[in-house]
Amino acid sequence: MRLIIVGTLNGQLGAASQIAMDNGAQVTHAPDAEQAFSLLRSRGADLLMVDVALDIKPIIADLRAEHFSVPVVACGIGTDARSAAQSIRDGAKEYIPLPPEAELIAAVLEAVAEDSKSFIFEDPNSLAVVKLAEQVARSDASILITGESGTGKEVFARYVHEKSNRSRKPFVSVNCAAIPENLLESELFGHEKGAFTGAVARRIGKFEEADGGTLLLDEISEMDIRLQAKLLRAIQEREIDRVGGNKPVKVNIRIVATSNRDLAHEVREGTFREDLLFRLNVVNLRVPPLRDRPADIVALAQHFAKKYAEANAMPDRPIAADTMGFLKRHRWQGNVRELENTMHRAVLLAQGDEIGPDAIMLPDGSRPEGVEATAPAGGSDSADHRANSAAADGDAGAQALVGKTVAEVEQELIIDTLKHCLGNRTHAANILGISIRTLRNKLNQYEAAGLSVPQPGWGDKTPV
């Protein structure tokens, strides 16, 4: 990971830098924001660590103005709560007090950069793909990784890079679906000063950032066909033209691309260039869906249960055997992402010594097929009576929704879930299956409309 530390940090800079380097980061120092932006434009970075003695708010604004999608972590001497809170309000993702603690910096670097090196597989279907990846990794051949959304295509791409002869060079990823069409060309190839409105200085693109290493073009099927022609030339000629430039720039990279679509079908539809497909698809790694990798479901479920127990300071509970059976039978249309979110919720909802079936809940509030809530101990109702009661409750619940808009039902669900979590936004977002940003936007809307929104610490009892 490429880290730029911005500021002087009153003598703590060396210690923070060394800890970051010990955790695998490539560290560069910039004494002020101006030099930090110069480094960003010429080298790129994955993370900025900024001294709170500097004004973070304009730095965040300038990052957005120049379309840098680089997270910012604030740091400062001591544990000034006011400075920490202000830095978060100004746009920093985290705050690290100094003198630095090795474990804290390591955890923040991993969490903010989202660069998990975990590559977990146990299933023979996964093993076959891994063996093929290892076989071709040391070549410079372009690789196309295909599979459904959430199967772990980027994880396989990183694995190929780590096993390649370029492993000590950068691994740079660009999500072609997440960047607006009019900005993607500049993101890939860079631009010269004045090339377009907002181009305040020369900036290198992802191709130059990845020089000597690997460039991942994630979800390449989303790229406009007009830009595909320029991409094809860059791959064939091993040189790029910056937007607004008049001199080609040589690059030495290995291309890995991913797609969740059938690119042969896209070629027939006229939305993807056939010659580009041939150039990318020298080797195809097809990642099977999670439902075809039952042994991976077991390994990943155990991994996520442990991970989120630690993250939420909760007991590390084993997964009950009947719960694991339900997990293995579920279809997992969202693949690994869906399983991860489900296990995160399960860790938060679990009671007792194990993660039982009651803790397994899907994003829409339903349960996987065959999972039922445990009946209260000592109940004497017959199975038929319980079924009839459940049906009656379901009818009553449905009747209660009649006459309400979707927005009203959504609002009630969000507020009730937030109350259940005692106002904890992170827990509520995970139970709801939405991002924390989406939840915050919804809550801001509700507050603007005059609705009372539960704050952290709401209530006086532990959620069940």
Short mmCIF file of C-alpha atoms in Angstrom, two decimals:
data_model
loop_
_atom_site.label_atom_id
_atom_site.label_comp_id
_atom_site.label_asym_id
_atom_site.label_seq_id
_atom_site.Cartn_x
_atom_site.Cartn_y
_atom_site.Cartn_z
CA MET A 1 0.00 0.00 0.00
CA ARG A 2 1.27 3.48 -0.93
CA LEU A 3 0.99 5.89 2.01
CA ILE A 4 1.70 9.63 2.06
CA ILE A 5 2.15 11.16 5.53
CA VAL A 6 1.41 14.88 5.47
CA GLY A 7 2.74 17.27 8.14
CA THR A 8 5.56 17.39 10.68
CA LEU A 9 3.85 15.60 13.60
CA ASN A 10 6.31 17.19 16.06
CA GLY A 11 8.91 14.45 15.93
CA GLN A 12 6.46 11.53 15.82
CA LEU A 13 6.71 11.25 12.03
CA GLY A 14 9.60 8.78 12.09
CA ALA A 15 7.86 6.41 14.49
CA ALA A 16 4.59 6.46 12.55
CA SER A 17 6.41 5.94 9.25
CA GLN A 18 8.40 2.99 10.59
CA ILE A 19 5.30 1.26 11.95
CA ALA A 20 3.54 1.71 8.62
CA MET A 21 6.54 0.34 6.71
CA ASP A 22 6.76 -2.62 9.08
CA ASN A 23 3.17 -3.38 8.04
CA GLY A 24 4.04 -3.39 4.34
CA ALA A 25 3.29 0.22 3.39
CA GLN A 26 5.44 2.24 0.99
CA VAL A 27 5.74 5.54 2.84
CA THR A 28 6.44 9.00 1.42
CA HIS A 29 6.56 12.20 3.48
CA ALA A 30 5.11 15.57 2.43
CA PRO A 31 5.55 18.49 4.85
CA ASP A 32 2.47 20.31 3.56
CA ALA A 33 -0.64 19.84 1.42
CA GLU A 34 0.93 21.40 -1.67
CA GLN A 35 3.73 18.83 -1.81
CA ALA A 36 1.25 16.05 -0.98
CA PHE A 37 -0.80 16.95 -4.06
CA SER A 38 2.35 17.09 -6.16
CA LEU A 39 3.14 13.52 -5.06
CA LEU A 40 -0.44 12.40 -5.73
CA ARG A 41 -0.35 13.78 -9.26
CA SER A 42 3.04 12.27 -10.09
CA ARG A 43 2.98 8.95 -8.22
CA GLY A 44 -0.48 8.30 -6.83
CA ALA A 45 -1.28 6.89 -3.38
CA ASP A 46 -3.69 4.57 -1.62
CA LEU A 47 -3.97 6.53 1.64
CA LEU A 48 -3.15 9.95 3.14
CA MET A 49 -2.28 10.28 6.83
CA VAL A 50 -2.64 13.99 7.68
CA ASP A 51 -1.52 15.90 10.79
CA VAL A 52 -4.54 17.61 12.39
CA ALA A 53 -2.33 20.68 12.80
CA LEU A 54 -3.08 21.20 9.11
CA ASP A 55 -6.53 22.23 7.95
CA ILE A 56 -8.03 18.95 6.73
CA LYS A 57 -11.26 20.37 5.31
CA PRO A 58 -9.70 22.16 2.29
CA ILE A 59 -7.51 19.13 1.63
CA ILE A 60 -10.62 16.95 1.35
CA ALA A 61 -12.27 19.58 -0.89
CA ASP A 62 -9.22 19.72 -3.19
CA LEU A 63 -9.12 15.93 -3.42
CA ARG A 64 -12.73 15.95 -4.61
CA ALA A 65 -12.12 18.83 -7.00
CA GLU A 66 -9.29 16.90 -8.68
CA HIS A 67 -11.25 13.63 -8.54
CA PHE A 68 -8.78 11.80 -6.27
CA SER A 69 -10.56 8.89 -4.57
CA VAL A 70 -7.96 8.60 -1.78
CA PRO A 71 -9.11 8.07 1.83
CA VAL A 72 -7.71 10.37 4.51
CA VAL A 73 -6.76 9.41 8.07
CA ALA A 74 -6.13 12.18 10.59
CA CYS A 75 -3.47 11.91 13.27
CA GLY A 76 -2.29 14.16 16.08
CA ILE A 77 -0.34 14.39 19.30
CA GLY A 78 -2.26 13.21 22.34
CA THR A 79 -5.92 12.26 22.47
CA ASP A 80 -7.69 15.60 21.97
CA ALA A 81 -11.30 14.47 21.52
CA ARG A 82 -12.35 17.82 20.02
CA SER A 83 -9.67 17.71 17.32
CA ALA A 84 -10.45 14.08 16.56
CA ALA A 85 -14.18 14.76 16.20
CA GLN A 86 -13.58 17.82 14.01
CA SER A 87 -11.27 15.89 11.69
CA ILE A 88 -13.95 13.23 11.20
CA ARG A 89 -16.57 15.92 10.50
CA ASP A 90 -14.19 17.45 7.95
CA GLY A 91 -14.05 14.18 6.02
CA ALA A 92 -11.30 12.02 7.55
CA LYS A 93 -12.13 8.32 7.79
CA GLU A 94 -10.35 7.68 11.09
CA TYR A 95 -8.30 9.46 13.76
CA ILE A 96 -5.04 8.04 15.13
CA PRO A 97 -3.62 9.54 18.37
CA LEU A 98 0.16 9.91 18.61
CA PRO A 99 2.62 8.70 19.87
CA PRO A 100 1.56 5.83 17.64
CA GLU A 101 0.60 2.36 18.74
CA ALA A 102 1.72 -0.32 16.30
CA GLU A 103 -1.48 -2.39 16.52
CA LEU A 104 -3.72 0.65 16.04
CA ILE A 105 -1.88 1.89 12.95
CA ALA A 106 -1.83 -1.61 11.47
CA ALA A 107 -5.57 -2.02 12.05
CA VAL A 108 -6.43 1.39 10.58
CA LEU A 109 -4.22 0.87 7.53
CA GLU A 110 -5.97 -2.42 6.81
CA ALA A 111 -9.48 -1.14 7.50
CA VAL A 112 -9.23 2.11 5.55
CA ALA A 113 -7.28 0.77 2.61
CA GLU A 114 -9.57 -2.29 2.47
CA ASP A 115 -6.63 -4.37 1.33
CA SER A 116 -7.30 -7.67 3.02
CA LYS A 117 -4.70 -10.25 2.14
CA SER A 118 -6.95 -13.10 3.25
CA PHE A 119 -7.36 -15.63 0.48
CA ILE A 120 -9.56 -18.38 1.89
CA PHE A 121 -10.53 -21.45 -0.07
CA GLU A 122 -11.13 -25.09 0.77
CA ASP A 123 -13.38 -26.34 -2.01
CA PRO A 124 -12.00 -28.45 -4.90
CA ASN A 125 -13.76 -26.15 -7.39
CA SER A 126 -11.81 -23.20 -6.02
CA LEU A 127 -8.60 -25.19 -5.92
CA ALA A 128 -8.82 -25.87 -9.66
CA VAL A 129 -8.99 -22.11 -10.36
CA VAL A 130 -6.15 -21.40 -7.93
CA LYS A 131 -3.89 -23.97 -9.62
CA LEU A 132 -4.55 -22.40 -13.03
CA ALA A 133 -3.85 -18.95 -11.60
CA GLU A 134 -0.53 -20.11 -10.17
CA GLN A 135 0.38 -21.77 -13.47
CA VAL A 136 -0.01 -18.56 -15.49
CA ALA A 137 0.91 -15.97 -12.83
CA ARG A 138 4.59 -15.70 -13.75
CA SER A 139 3.85 -14.91 -17.38
CA ASP A 140 2.94 -11.45 -18.65
CA ALA A 141 -0.19 -12.73 -20.40
CA SER A 142 -3.37 -10.71 -19.91
CA ILE A 143 -5.94 -12.50 -17.76
CA LEU A 144 -9.72 -12.18 -17.81
CA ILE A 145 -11.43 -13.22 -14.57
CA THR A 146 -15.15 -13.89 -14.92
CA GLY A 147 -17.89 -14.83 -12.51
CA GLU A 148 -20.98 -13.52 -10.76
CA SER A 149 -20.84 -10.38 -8.63
CA GLY A 150 -19.39 -11.03 -5.19
CA THR A 151 -17.55 -14.26 -6.02
CA GLY A 152 -14.13 -12.80 -5.20
CA LYS A 153 -12.76 -11.89 -8.62
CA GLU A 154 -10.59 -9.08 -7.24
CA VAL A 155 -9.19 -11.42 -4.60
CA PHE A 156 -8.09 -13.78 -7.38
CA ALA A 157 -6.56 -10.83 -9.27
CA ARG A 158 -4.49 -9.87 -6.22
CA TYR A 159 -3.44 -13.50 -5.82
CA VAL A 160 -2.20 -13.58 -9.43
CA HIS A 161 -0.18 -10.42 -8.76
CA GLU A 162 1.32 -11.79 -5.54
CA LYS A 163 2.43 -14.97 -7.35
CA SER A 164 3.84 -13.08 -10.35
CA ASN A 165 7.31 -11.73 -11.07
CA ARG A 166 5.81 -8.27 -10.55
CA SER A 167 4.78 -8.87 -6.93
CA ARG A 168 7.18 -6.22 -5.56
CA LYS A 169 5.75 -3.60 -7.91
CA PRO A 170 2.38 -1.79 -7.57
CA PHE A 171 -1.00 -3.48 -7.82
CA VAL A 172 -3.40 -0.77 -8.97
CA SER A 173 -7.14 -1.29 -9.30
CA VAL A 174 -9.67 0.87 -11.14
CA ASN A 175 -13.40 0.17 -11.01
CA CYS A 176 -14.70 0.95 -14.48
CA ALA A 177 -18.30 0.89 -13.25
CA ALA A 178 -17.76 3.38 -10.42
CA ILE A 179 -16.13 6.22 -12.38
CA PRO A 180 -18.24 8.47 -14.63
CA GLU A 181 -17.67 7.93 -18.33
CA ASN A 182 -16.31 11.46 -18.87
CA LEU A 183 -13.65 10.96 -16.15
CA LEU A 184 -12.57 7.38 -16.80
CA GLU A 185 -10.19 8.27 -19.64
CA SER A 186 -8.33 10.73 -17.42
CA GLU A 187 -8.36 8.22 -14.55
CA LEU A 188 -6.73 5.59 -16.75
CA PHE A 189 -4.33 7.64 -18.86
CA GLY A 190 -3.81 10.84 -16.86
CA HIS A 191 -4.02 14.38 -18.17
CA GLU A 192 -1.98 17.49 -18.81
CA LYS A 193 -2.58 20.82 -17.12
CA GLY A 194 -5.48 22.65 -18.73
CA ALA A 195 -6.69 19.61 -20.69
CA PHE A 196 -10.21 20.25 -19.39
CA THR A 197 -12.03 22.25 -16.73
CA GLY A 198 -10.57 21.32 -13.35
CA ALA A 199 -7.26 20.01 -14.73
CA VAL A 200 -5.18 22.35 -12.55
CA ALA A 201 -1.94 20.40 -12.97
CA ARG A 202 -0.46 17.44 -14.80
CA ARG A 203 -1.60 14.16 -13.28
CA ILE A 204 -0.56 10.63 -14.09
CA GLY A 205 -3.22 7.95 -14.60
CA LYS A 206 -3.57 4.40 -13.36
CA PHE A 207 -1.46 3.03 -16.21
CA GLU A 208 1.54 5.07 -15.06
CA GLU A 209 0.84 4.39 -11.38
CA ALA A 210 0.99 0.65 -12.12
CA ASP A 211 4.20 0.87 -14.18
CA GLY A 212 6.22 -2.29 -13.58
CA GLY A 213 3.32 -3.96 -11.82
CA THR A 214 -0.27 -5.06 -12.44
CA LEU A 215 -3.30 -3.00 -13.44
CA LEU A 216 -6.71 -4.44 -12.58
CA LEU A 217 -9.57 -3.20 -14.76
CA ASP A 218 -12.51 -4.18 -12.60
CA GLU A 219 -15.88 -4.70 -14.34
CA ILE A 220 -14.41 -3.78 -17.72
CA SER A 221 -17.70 -4.56 -19.46
CA GLU A 222 -18.98 -1.20 -18.13
CA MET A 223 -16.42 0.77 -20.18
CA ASP A 224 -17.79 2.83 -23.06
CA ILE A 225 -16.97 1.30 -26.44
CA ARG A 226 -15.29 4.52 -27.62
CA LEU A 227 -12.77 4.34 -24.79
CA GLN A 228 -12.20 0.65 -25.50
CA ALA A 229 -10.38 1.58 -28.72
CA LYS A 230 -7.87 3.70 -26.81
CA LEU A 231 -7.46 0.95 -24.22
CA LEU A 232 -6.76 -1.60 -26.96
CA ARG A 233 -4.03 0.60 -28.41
CA ALA A 234 -2.46 1.11 -24.98
CA ILE A 235 -2.33 -2.64 -24.37
CA GLN A 236 -0.96 -3.44 -27.84
CA GLU A 237 1.62 -0.65 -28.06
CA ARG A 238 2.49 -0.54 -24.35
CA GLU A 239 2.18 3.22 -24.41
CA ILE A 240 -0.50 5.73 -23.47
CA ASP A 241 -1.44 9.30 -24.35
CA ARG A 242 -2.42 11.58 -21.51
CA VAL A 243 -5.58 13.59 -22.10
CA GLY A 244 -4.40 16.85 -23.66
CA GLY A 245 -0.90 15.49 -24.23
CA ASN A 246 1.04 15.33 -27.48
CA LYS A 247 3.75 12.85 -26.53
CA PRO A 248 3.16 9.13 -25.89
CA VAL A 249 4.32 7.67 -22.58
CA LYS A 250 5.78 4.15 -22.43
CA VAL A 251 4.39 1.83 -19.76
CA ASN A 252 5.27 -1.68 -18.63
CA ILE A 253 2.29 -3.32 -16.99
CA ARG A 254 0.39 -6.57 -16.83
CA ILE A 255 -3.37 -6.29 -17.43
CA VAL A 256 -5.91 -8.25 -15.43
CA ALA A 257 -9.60 -7.57 -16.13
CA THR A 258 -12.78 -8.79 -14.48
CA SER A 259 -16.37 -8.99 -15.65
CA ASN A 260 -19.64 -10.35 -14.29
CA ARG A 261 -21.11 -10.37 -17.80
CA ASP A 262 -20.78 -12.72 -20.77
CA LEU A 263 -18.41 -10.64 -22.91
CA ALA A 264 -18.99 -12.83 -25.98
CA HIS A 265 -22.65 -11.85 -25.73
CA GLU A 266 -21.67 -8.19 -25.30
CA VAL A 267 -19.62 -8.46 -28.51
CA ARG A 268 -22.67 -9.76 -30.36
CA GLU A 269 -24.72 -6.90 -28.91
CA GLY A 270 -22.15 -4.38 -30.16
CA THR A 271 -21.26 -3.03 -26.70
CA PHE A 272 -17.80 -4.62 -26.45
CA ARG A 273 -15.00 -4.77 -29.00
CA GLU A 274 -14.16 -8.26 -30.17
CA ASP A 275 -10.47 -7.40 -30.73
CA LEU A 276 -10.23 -6.09 -27.15
CA LEU A 277 -11.82 -9.29 -25.84
CA PHE A 278 -9.22 -11.36 -27.71
CA ARG A 279 -6.43 -9.18 -26.30
CA LEU A 280 -7.69 -9.48 -22.71
CA ASN A 281 -8.81 -13.10 -22.74
CA VAL A 282 -5.43 -14.78 -23.26
CA VAL A 283 -6.20 -16.78 -20.11
CA ASN A 284 -9.65 -17.03 -18.58
CA LEU A 285 -10.15 -17.70 -14.88
CA ARG A 286 -13.80 -18.49 -14.20
CA VAL A 287 -14.61 -18.16 -10.51
CA PRO A 288 -17.51 -20.48 -9.58
CA PRO A 289 -20.47 -19.05 -7.62
CA LEU A 290 -20.37 -19.66 -3.89
CA ARG A 291 -23.29 -22.13 -4.04
CA ASP A 292 -21.01 -24.44 -6.07
CA ARG A 293 -18.26 -24.22 -3.42
CA PRO A 294 -19.78 -25.74 -0.26
CA ALA A 295 -16.44 -26.22 1.48
CA ASP A 296 -15.68 -22.53 0.94
CA ILE A 297 -18.99 -21.61 2.59
CA VAL A 298 -17.85 -23.39 5.75
CA ALA A 299 -14.37 -21.83 5.75
CA LEU A 300 -15.58 -18.33 4.92
CA ALA A 301 -18.44 -18.41 7.44
CA GLN A 302 -16.00 -19.35 10.20
CA HIS A 303 -13.58 -16.64 9.06
CA PHE A 304 -16.23 -13.92 9.02
CA ALA A 305 -17.66 -14.99 12.37
CA LYS A 306 -14.24 -14.63 13.98
CA LYS A 307 -13.46 -11.38 12.13
CA TYR A 308 -16.64 -9.58 13.16
CA ALA A 309 -16.58 -10.90 16.71
CA GLU A 310 -13.17 -9.22 17.09
CA ALA A 311 -14.28 -6.07 15.26
CA ASN A 312 -17.31 -5.63 17.52
CA ALA A 313 -15.62 -6.75 20.76
CA MET A 314 -18.06 -9.64 21.07
CA PRO A 315 -17.56 -13.29 22.09
CA ASP A 316 -16.02 -15.56 19.46
CA ARG A 317 -18.86 -18.07 19.23
CA PRO A 318 -18.64 -21.26 17.14
CA ILE A 319 -21.25 -21.82 14.44
CA ALA A 320 -23.78 -24.47 15.44
CA ALA A 321 -23.93 -27.57 13.23
CA ASP A 322 -27.56 -27.00 12.19
CA THR A 323 -26.76 -23.37 11.39
CA MET A 324 -23.91 -24.46 9.14
CA GLY A 325 -26.27 -26.84 7.40
CA PHE A 326 -28.60 -23.96 6.60
CA LEU A 327 -25.68 -21.87 5.31
CA LYS A 328 -24.54 -24.66 2.99
CA ARG A 329 -28.01 -25.12 1.54
CA HIS A 330 -28.72 -21.45 0.87
CA ARG A 331 -28.32 -20.24 -2.74
CA TRP A 332 -26.22 -17.13 -1.91
CA GLN A 333 -27.23 -15.06 -4.93
CA GLY A 334 -24.93 -12.32 -3.63
CA ASN A 335 -22.10 -14.84 -3.17
CA VAL A 336 -19.29 -14.02 -0.73
CA ARG A 337 -20.51 -10.47 -0.09
CA GLU A 338 -23.92 -11.77 0.96
CA LEU A 339 -22.38 -14.42 3.20
CA GLU A 340 -20.10 -11.85 4.83
CA ASN A 341 -22.99 -9.50 5.61
CA THR A 342 -25.09 -12.40 6.90
CA MET A 343 -22.34 -13.55 9.26
CA HIS A 344 -21.78 -10.00 10.45
CA ARG A 345 -25.46 -9.77 11.38
CA ALA A 346 -25.32 -13.23 12.94
CA VAL A 347 -22.46 -12.18 15.23
CA LEU A 348 -24.50 -9.17 16.38
CA LEU A 349 -27.74 -11.11 16.87
CA ALA A 350 -26.40 -14.37 18.32
CA GLN A 351 -27.23 -15.39 21.88
CA GLY A 352 -25.86 -18.19 23.99
CA ASP A 353 -22.64 -20.10 23.42
CA GLU A 354 -23.11 -20.71 19.69
CA ILE A 355 -24.31 -18.90 16.59
CA GLY A 356 -27.66 -20.63 16.27
CA PRO A 357 -30.26 -20.60 13.49
CA ASP A 358 -32.11 -17.69 15.09
CA ALA A 359 -29.15 -15.42 14.33
CA ILE A 360 -29.26 -16.07 10.58
CA MET A 361 -31.20 -13.33 8.83
CA LEU A 362 -31.06 -12.10 5.23
CA PRO A 363 -30.90 -8.38 4.28
CA ASP A 364 -34.67 -8.18 3.71
CA GLY A 365 -35.38 -9.57 7.17
CA SER A 366 -36.26 -13.04 5.92
CA ARG A 367 -34.46 -16.23 6.85
CA PRO A 368 -32.77 -18.78 4.60
CA GLU A 369 -34.96 -21.69 3.57
CA GLY A 370 -35.50 -24.06 6.49
CA VAL A 371 -34.41 -21.61 9.19
CA GLU A 372 -37.12 -20.97 11.77
CA ALA A 373 -37.12 -19.01 14.97
CA THR A 374 -36.72 -21.21 18.02
CA ALA A 375 -39.97 -21.69 19.95
CA PRO A 376 -39.97 -20.54 23.59
CA ALA A 377 -38.94 -23.22 26.06
CA GLY A 378 -41.82 -25.06 27.70
CA GLY A 379 -44.38 -24.13 25.04
CA SER A 380 -47.30 -26.60 24.90
CA ASP A 381 -48.93 -25.49 21.63
CA SER A 382 -49.25 -28.08 18.93
CA ALA A 383 -47.37 -27.69 15.62
CA ASP A 384 -50.67 -26.95 13.87
CA HIS A 385 -51.57 -24.29 16.39
CA ARG A 386 -48.15 -22.65 16.05
CA ALA A 387 -48.48 -22.69 12.29
CA ASN A 388 -51.96 -21.14 12.47
CA SER A 389 -50.71 -18.51 14.90
CA ALA A 390 -47.81 -17.67 12.62
CA ALA A 391 -50.17 -17.38 9.65
CA ALA A 392 -52.49 -15.13 11.65
CA ASP A 393 -49.57 -12.97 12.73
CA GLY A 394 -48.43 -12.77 9.11
CA ASP A 395 -51.89 -11.70 7.98
CA ALA A 396 -52.04 -9.10 10.72
CA GLY A 397 -48.59 -7.81 9.76
CA ALA A 398 -49.60 -7.56 6.13
CA GLN A 399 -52.81 -5.73 7.04
CA ALA A 400 -50.79 -3.26 9.11
CA LEU A 401 -48.81 -2.33 6.00
CA VAL A 402 -51.83 -1.71 3.80
CA GLY A 403 -52.33 1.98 3.06
CA LYS A 404 -48.70 2.91 3.72
CA THR A 405 -46.21 3.98 1.06
CA VAL A 406 -42.97 2.11 0.50
CA ALA A 407 -41.09 5.14 1.87
CA GLU A 408 -43.16 5.04 5.09
CA VAL A 409 -42.54 1.31 5.59
CA GLU A 410 -38.82 1.81 4.92
CA GLN A 411 -38.70 4.65 7.45
CA GLU A 412 -40.35 2.53 10.15
CA LEU A 413 -37.97 -0.38 9.47
CA ILE A 414 -34.89 1.83 9.66
CA ILE A 415 -35.98 3.62 12.85
CA ASP A 416 -37.04 0.37 14.58
CA THR A 417 -33.75 -1.30 13.65
CA LEU A 418 -31.81 1.71 14.95
CA LYS A 419 -33.71 1.52 18.25
CA HIS A 420 -32.94 -2.19 18.44
CA CYS A 421 -29.23 -1.34 18.09
CA LEU A 422 -29.41 1.44 20.72
CA GLY A 423 -28.65 4.06 18.07
CA ASN A 424 -25.50 2.33 16.79
CA ARG A 425 -25.37 3.28 13.10
CA THR A 426 -22.82 0.66 12.08
CA HIS A 427 -24.74 -2.25 13.62
CA ALA A 428 -28.04 -1.01 12.20
CA ALA A 429 -26.61 -0.64 8.68
CA ASN A 430 -25.26 -4.18 8.78
CA ILE A 431 -28.57 -5.65 9.95
CA LEU A 432 -30.42 -3.71 7.25
CA GLY A 433 -27.93 -4.79 4.60
CA ILE A 434 -27.16 -1.22 3.47
CA SER A 435 -24.02 0.91 3.59
CA ILE A 436 -23.39 3.24 6.52
CA ARG A 437 -23.41 6.15 4.05
CA THR A 438 -26.89 5.21 2.79
CA LEU A 439 -28.16 4.92 6.37
CA ARG A 440 -26.75 8.32 7.31
CA ASN A 441 -28.34 9.93 4.26
CA LYS A 442 -31.71 8.45 5.18
CA LEU A 443 -31.41 9.61 8.80
CA ASN A 444 -30.42 13.11 7.68
CA GLN A 445 -33.59 13.20 5.56
CA TYR A 446 -35.72 12.09 8.51
CA GLU A 447 -34.18 14.66 10.86
CA ALA A 448 -34.65 17.42 8.26
CA ALA A 449 -38.33 16.45 8.14
CA GLY A 450 -38.58 16.87 11.93
CA LEU A 451 -38.53 13.17 12.87
CA SER A 452 -36.81 12.14 16.10
CA VAL A 453 -33.93 9.79 15.28
CA PRO A 454 -32.41 7.52 17.99
CA GLN A 455 -28.89 8.64 18.89
CA PRO A 456 -26.01 6.36 20.05
CA GLY A 457 -26.80 5.09 23.52
CA TRP A 458 -30.58 5.35 23.03
CA GLY A 459 -32.58 3.29 25.51
CA ASP A 460 -31.45 1.72 28.72
CA LYS A 461 -31.20 -1.96 27.90
CA THR A 462 -29.06 -4.20 25.80
CA PRO A 463 -30.52 -5.09 22.37
CA VAL A 464 -31.60 -8.68 21.95
#
